[in-house]
Structures are given as structure tokens and as C-alpha cells.
XYZ file of N, CA and C in Angstrom:
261
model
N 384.673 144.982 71.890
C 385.023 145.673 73.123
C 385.985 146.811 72.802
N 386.006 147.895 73.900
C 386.387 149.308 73.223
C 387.113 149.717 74.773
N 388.578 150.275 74.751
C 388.579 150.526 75.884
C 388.653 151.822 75.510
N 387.667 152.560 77.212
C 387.335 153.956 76.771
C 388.257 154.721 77.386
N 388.503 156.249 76.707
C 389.313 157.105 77.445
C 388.146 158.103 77.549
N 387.740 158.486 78.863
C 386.435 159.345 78.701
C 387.705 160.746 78.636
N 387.115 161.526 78.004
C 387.737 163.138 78.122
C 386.291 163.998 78.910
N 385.814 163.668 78.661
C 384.784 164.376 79.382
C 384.355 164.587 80.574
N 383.107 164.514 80.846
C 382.127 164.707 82.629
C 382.796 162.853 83.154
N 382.661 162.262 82.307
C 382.072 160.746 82.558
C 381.249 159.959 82.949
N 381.091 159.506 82.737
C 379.881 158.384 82.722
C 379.462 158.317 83.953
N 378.085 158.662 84.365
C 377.427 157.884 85.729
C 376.851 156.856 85.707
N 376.852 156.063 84.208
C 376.458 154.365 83.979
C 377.171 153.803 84.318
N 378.565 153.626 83.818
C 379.335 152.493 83.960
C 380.615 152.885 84.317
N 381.977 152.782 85.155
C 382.658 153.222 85.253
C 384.038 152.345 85.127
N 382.978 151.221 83.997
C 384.112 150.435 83.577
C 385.489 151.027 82.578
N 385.974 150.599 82.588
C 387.100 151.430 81.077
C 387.089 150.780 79.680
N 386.109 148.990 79.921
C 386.334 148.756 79.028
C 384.698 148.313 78.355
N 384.605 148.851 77.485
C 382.600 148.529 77.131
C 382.319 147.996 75.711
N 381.711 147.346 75.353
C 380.951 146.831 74.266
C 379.802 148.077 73.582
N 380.845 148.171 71.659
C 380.054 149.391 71.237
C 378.878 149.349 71.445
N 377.891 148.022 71.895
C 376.178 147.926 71.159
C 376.473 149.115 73.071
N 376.942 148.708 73.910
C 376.798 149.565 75.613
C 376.677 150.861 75.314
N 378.031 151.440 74.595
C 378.359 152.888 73.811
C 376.661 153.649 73.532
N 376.608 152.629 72.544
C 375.503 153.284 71.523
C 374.503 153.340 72.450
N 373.792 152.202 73.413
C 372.820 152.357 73.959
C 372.786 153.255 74.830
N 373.785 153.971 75.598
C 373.615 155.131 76.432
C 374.340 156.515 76.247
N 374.737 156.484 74.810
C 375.557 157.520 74.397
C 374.320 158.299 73.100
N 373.827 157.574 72.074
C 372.873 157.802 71.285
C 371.831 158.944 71.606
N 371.851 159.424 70.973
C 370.136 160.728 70.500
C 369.014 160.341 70.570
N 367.915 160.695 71.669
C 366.976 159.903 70.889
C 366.222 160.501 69.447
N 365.403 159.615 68.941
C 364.950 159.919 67.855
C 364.474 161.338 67.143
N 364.091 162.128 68.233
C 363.372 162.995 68.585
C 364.539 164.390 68.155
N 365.565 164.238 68.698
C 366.467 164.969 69.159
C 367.887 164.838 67.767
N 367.340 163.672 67.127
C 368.545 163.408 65.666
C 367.857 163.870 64.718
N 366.265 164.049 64.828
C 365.525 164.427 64.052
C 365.688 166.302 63.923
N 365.890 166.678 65.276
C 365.970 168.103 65.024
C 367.163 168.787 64.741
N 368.632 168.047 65.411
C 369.348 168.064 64.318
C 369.758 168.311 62.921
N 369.173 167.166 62.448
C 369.135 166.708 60.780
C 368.461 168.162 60.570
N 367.207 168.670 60.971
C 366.192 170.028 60.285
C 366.861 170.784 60.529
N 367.595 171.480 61.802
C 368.448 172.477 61.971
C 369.343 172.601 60.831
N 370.389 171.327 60.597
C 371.382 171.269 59.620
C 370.886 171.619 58.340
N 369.549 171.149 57.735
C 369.291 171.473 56.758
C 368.580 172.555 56.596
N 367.961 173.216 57.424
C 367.055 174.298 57.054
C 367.824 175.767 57.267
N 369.520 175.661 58.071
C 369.837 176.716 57.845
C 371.472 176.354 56.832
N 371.420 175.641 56.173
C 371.961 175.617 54.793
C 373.747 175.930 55.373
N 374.296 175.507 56.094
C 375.733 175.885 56.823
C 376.590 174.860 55.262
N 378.023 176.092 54.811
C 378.791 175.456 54.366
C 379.528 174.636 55.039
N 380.099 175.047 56.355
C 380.964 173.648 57.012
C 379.659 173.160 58.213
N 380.200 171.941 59.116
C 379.754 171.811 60.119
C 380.630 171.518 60.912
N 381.091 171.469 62.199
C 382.188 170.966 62.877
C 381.089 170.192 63.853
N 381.387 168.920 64.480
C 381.193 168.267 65.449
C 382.090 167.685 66.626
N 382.045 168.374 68.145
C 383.394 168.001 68.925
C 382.181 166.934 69.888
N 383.461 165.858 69.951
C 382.728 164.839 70.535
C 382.283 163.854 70.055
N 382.684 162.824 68.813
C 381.931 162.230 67.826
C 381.168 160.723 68.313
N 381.475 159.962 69.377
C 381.473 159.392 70.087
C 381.543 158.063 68.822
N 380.128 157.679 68.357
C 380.227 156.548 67.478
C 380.041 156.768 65.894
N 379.722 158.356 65.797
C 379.823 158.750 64.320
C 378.010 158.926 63.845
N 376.917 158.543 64.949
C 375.620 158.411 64.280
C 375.261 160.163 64.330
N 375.615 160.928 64.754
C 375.286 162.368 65.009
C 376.083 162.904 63.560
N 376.893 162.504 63.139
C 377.485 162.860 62.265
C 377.350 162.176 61.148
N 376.311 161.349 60.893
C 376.016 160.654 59.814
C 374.585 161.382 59.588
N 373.702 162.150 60.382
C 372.686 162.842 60.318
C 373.238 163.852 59.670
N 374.061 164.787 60.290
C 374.365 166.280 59.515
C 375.145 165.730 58.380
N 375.360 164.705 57.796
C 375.993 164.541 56.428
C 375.101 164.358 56.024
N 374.338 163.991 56.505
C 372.829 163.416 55.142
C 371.919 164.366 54.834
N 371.895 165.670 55.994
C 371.152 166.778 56.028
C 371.783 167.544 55.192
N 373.087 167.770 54.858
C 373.807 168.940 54.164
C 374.853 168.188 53.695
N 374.764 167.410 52.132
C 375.720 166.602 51.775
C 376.577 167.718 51.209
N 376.302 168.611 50.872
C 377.489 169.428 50.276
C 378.193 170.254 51.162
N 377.779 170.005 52.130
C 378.870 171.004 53.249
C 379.926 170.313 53.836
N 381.013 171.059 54.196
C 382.023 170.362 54.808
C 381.894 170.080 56.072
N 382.167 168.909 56.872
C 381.763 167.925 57.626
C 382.712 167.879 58.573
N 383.150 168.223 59.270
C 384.409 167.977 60.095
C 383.853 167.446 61.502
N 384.257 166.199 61.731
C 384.139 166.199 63.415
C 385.487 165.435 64.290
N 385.013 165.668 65.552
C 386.291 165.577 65.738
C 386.097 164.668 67.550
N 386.791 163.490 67.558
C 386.845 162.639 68.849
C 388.326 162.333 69.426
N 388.306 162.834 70.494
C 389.253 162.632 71.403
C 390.176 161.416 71.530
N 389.125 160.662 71.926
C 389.502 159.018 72.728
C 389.698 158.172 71.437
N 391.025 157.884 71.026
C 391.491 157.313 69.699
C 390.729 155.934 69.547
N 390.376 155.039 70.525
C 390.008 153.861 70.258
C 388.615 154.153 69.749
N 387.354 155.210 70.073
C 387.147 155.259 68.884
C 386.916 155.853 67.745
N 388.015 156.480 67.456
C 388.458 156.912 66.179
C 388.711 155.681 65.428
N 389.042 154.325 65.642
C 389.303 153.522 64.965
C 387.542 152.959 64.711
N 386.950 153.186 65.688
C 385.906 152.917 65.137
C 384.771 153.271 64.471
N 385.467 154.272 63.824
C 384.989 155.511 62.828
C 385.511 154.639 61.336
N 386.278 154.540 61.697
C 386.917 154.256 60.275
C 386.484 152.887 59.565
């Protein structure tokens, strides 16, 4: 369990504060479709850094690392609780 600090629009799912990551992931996530074009963007135009604002659970940012392992990677999440769950 994760209590959330939305910084953002917020949520029109749940307007609990406190949610279970598998909740996170299931309505926060890319679909397949959309991590896929990502990942090709990242790699097909060859960027030395990338910045990501918004990291939510880190899977958007585990695509552009895998697309461009040699570029610098920076992303960046607001709501500290989960930043811990980054780590």
C-alpha cells in the first residue's frame, strides 16, 4: 500500500489517498501499443539525454533505458512515496 500525493489532474478512478501498487500499475500503465512506440521513438532518434517528468512506477522509464542504454536517463516524480518505490 502506497499513500498517494497526486500532483497532478487526479485521478477520476479512485479518490482514495491510499492504493495498492498492483491498483497504480493497473490504471496508470501504457498500453502495449503505446510503450512500444516509445521504446522506437527513443531509439530511432538516438537522444544523448532523456528526461522523464512524472515517473509514476518507473515502467516508462525502464523502456527508454532499454531503448537508449547509453544515454542519460533522468526522470523525475513528485510524490516521494513513490520515489521509494523506485528504489
Amino acid at each position: 500500500m502506497v499513500t498517494v500525493t497526486d500532483l497532478g489532474a487526479g485521478s477520476h478512478l479512485n479518490k482514495n489517498r491510499t492504493k495498492k501498487v498492483s491498483q497504480i500499475a493497473k490504471n496508470a500503465l501504457k498500453n502495449p501499443a503505446l510503450a512500444q512506440l516509445i521504446y522506437r521513438l527513443a531509439k530511432d532518434n538516438n537522444p544523448k539525454s532523456i528526461i522523464e517528468l512524472g515517473t509514476c512506477l518507473g515502467i516508462t522509464t525502464a523502456y527508454l533505458s532499454k531503448a537508449r542504454p547509453d544515454a542519460e536517463v533522468i526522470t523525475v516524480e513528485g510524490a516521494r512515496k513513490r520515489q521509494s518505490c523506485l528504489q
